[in-house]
Coordinates of N, CA and C in Angstrom, one line a residue:
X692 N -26.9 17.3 -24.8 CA -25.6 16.7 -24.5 C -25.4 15.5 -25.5
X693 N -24.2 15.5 -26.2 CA -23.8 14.2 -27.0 C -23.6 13.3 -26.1
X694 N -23.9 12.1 -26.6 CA -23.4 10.7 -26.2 C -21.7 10.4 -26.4
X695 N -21.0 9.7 -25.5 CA -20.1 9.7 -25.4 C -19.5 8.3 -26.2
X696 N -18.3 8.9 -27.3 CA -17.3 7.9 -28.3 C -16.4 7.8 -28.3
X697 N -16.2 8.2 -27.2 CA -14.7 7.2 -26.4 C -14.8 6.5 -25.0
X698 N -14.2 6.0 -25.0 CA -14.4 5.6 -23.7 C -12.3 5.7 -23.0
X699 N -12.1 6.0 -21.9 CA -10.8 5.7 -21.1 C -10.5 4.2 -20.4
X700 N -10.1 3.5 -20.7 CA -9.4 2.2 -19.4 C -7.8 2.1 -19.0
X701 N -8.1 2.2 -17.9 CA -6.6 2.5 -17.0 C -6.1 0.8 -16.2
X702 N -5.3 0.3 -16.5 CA -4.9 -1.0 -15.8 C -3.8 -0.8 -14.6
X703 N -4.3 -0.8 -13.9 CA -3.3 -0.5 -12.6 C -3.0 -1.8 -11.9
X704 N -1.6 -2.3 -11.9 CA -1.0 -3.5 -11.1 C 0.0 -3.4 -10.4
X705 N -0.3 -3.6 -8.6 CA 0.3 -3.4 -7.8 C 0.8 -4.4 -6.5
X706 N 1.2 -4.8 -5.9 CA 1.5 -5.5 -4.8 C 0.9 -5.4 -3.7
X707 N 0.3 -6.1 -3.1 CA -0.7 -5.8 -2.0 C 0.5 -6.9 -0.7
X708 N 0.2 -6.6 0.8 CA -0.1 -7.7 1.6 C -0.5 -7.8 2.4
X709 N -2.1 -7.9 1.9 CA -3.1 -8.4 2.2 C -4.4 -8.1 1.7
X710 N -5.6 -8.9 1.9 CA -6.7 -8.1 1.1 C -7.3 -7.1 1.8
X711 N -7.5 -7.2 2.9 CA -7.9 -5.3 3.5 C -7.0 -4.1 2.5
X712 N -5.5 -4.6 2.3 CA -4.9 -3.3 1.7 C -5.5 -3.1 0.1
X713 N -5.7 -4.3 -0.4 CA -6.0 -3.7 -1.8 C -7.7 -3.6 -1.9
X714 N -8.3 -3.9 -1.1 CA -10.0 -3.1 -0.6 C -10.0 -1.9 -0.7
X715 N -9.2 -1.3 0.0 CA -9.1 -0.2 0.9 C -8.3 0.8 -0.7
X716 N -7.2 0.3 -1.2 CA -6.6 1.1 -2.7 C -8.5 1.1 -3.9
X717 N -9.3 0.0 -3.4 CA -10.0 -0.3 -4.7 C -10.9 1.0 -4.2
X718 N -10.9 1.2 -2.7 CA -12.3 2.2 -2.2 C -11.5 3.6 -2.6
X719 N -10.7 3.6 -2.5 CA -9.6 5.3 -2.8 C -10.1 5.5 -4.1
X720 N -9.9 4.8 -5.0 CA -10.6 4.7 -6.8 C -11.6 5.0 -6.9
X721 N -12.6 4.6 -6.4 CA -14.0 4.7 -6.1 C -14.6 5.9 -6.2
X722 N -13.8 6.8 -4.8 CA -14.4 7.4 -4.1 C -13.9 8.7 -5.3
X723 N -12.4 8.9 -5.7 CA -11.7 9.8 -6.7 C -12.4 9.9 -8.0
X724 N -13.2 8.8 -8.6 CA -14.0 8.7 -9.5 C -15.5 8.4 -9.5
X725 N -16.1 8.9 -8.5 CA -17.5 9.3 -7.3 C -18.4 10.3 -8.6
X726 N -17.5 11.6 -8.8 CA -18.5 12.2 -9.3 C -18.6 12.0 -11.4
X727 N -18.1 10.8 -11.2 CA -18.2 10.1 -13.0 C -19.2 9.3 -13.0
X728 N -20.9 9.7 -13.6 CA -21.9 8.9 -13.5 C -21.6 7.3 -13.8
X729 N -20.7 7.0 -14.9 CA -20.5 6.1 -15.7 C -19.5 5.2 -15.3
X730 N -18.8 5.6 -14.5 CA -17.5 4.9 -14.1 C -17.8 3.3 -13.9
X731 N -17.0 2.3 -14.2 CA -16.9 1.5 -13.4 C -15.7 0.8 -13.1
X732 N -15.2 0.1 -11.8 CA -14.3 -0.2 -11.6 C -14.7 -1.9 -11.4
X733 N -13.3 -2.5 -12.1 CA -13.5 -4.0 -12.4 C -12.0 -4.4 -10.9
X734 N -12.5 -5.0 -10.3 CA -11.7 -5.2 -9.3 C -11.4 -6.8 -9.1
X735 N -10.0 -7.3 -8.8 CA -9.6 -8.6 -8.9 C -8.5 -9.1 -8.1
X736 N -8.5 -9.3 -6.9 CA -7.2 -10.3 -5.9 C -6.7 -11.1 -6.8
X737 N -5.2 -11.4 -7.0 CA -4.7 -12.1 -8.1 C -3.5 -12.9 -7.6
X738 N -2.8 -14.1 -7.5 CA -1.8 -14.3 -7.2 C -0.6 -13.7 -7.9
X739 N 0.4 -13.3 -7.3 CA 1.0 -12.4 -7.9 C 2.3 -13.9 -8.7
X740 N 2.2 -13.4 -10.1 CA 3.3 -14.0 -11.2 C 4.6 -13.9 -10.8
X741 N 5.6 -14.5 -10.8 CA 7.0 -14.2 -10.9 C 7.6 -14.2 -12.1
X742 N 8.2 -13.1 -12.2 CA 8.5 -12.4 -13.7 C 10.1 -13.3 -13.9
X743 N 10.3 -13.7 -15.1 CA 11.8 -14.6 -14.8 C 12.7 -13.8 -14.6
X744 N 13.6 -13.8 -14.3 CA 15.3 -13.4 -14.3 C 15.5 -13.6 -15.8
X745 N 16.4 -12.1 -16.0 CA 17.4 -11.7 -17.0 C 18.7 -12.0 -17.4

């Protein structure tokens, strides 16, 4: 088997309310990318930015 020279990163940003809900989206990820030896998921609670008006 070759070694692998790419790699994929996916940035997903969503609205949670509350931290059980975005646990629980981080464990769905987890579990969907289970059989990828290599995977890792970088997980972060964030206060959420307000984007300005147009």
């Amino acid at each position: 088997e070759q070694p692998n020279k790419e790699i994929c990163t996916i940035r997903i940003i969503f609205p949670v309310n509350s931290d059980e809900q975005a646990l629980e989206a981080k464990k769905k990820i987890s579990e969907v990318l289970a059989d990828v030896p290599d995977a890792q998921v970088h997980f972060a609670i964030m206060p959420q930015i307000d984007q300005p008006r147009r």
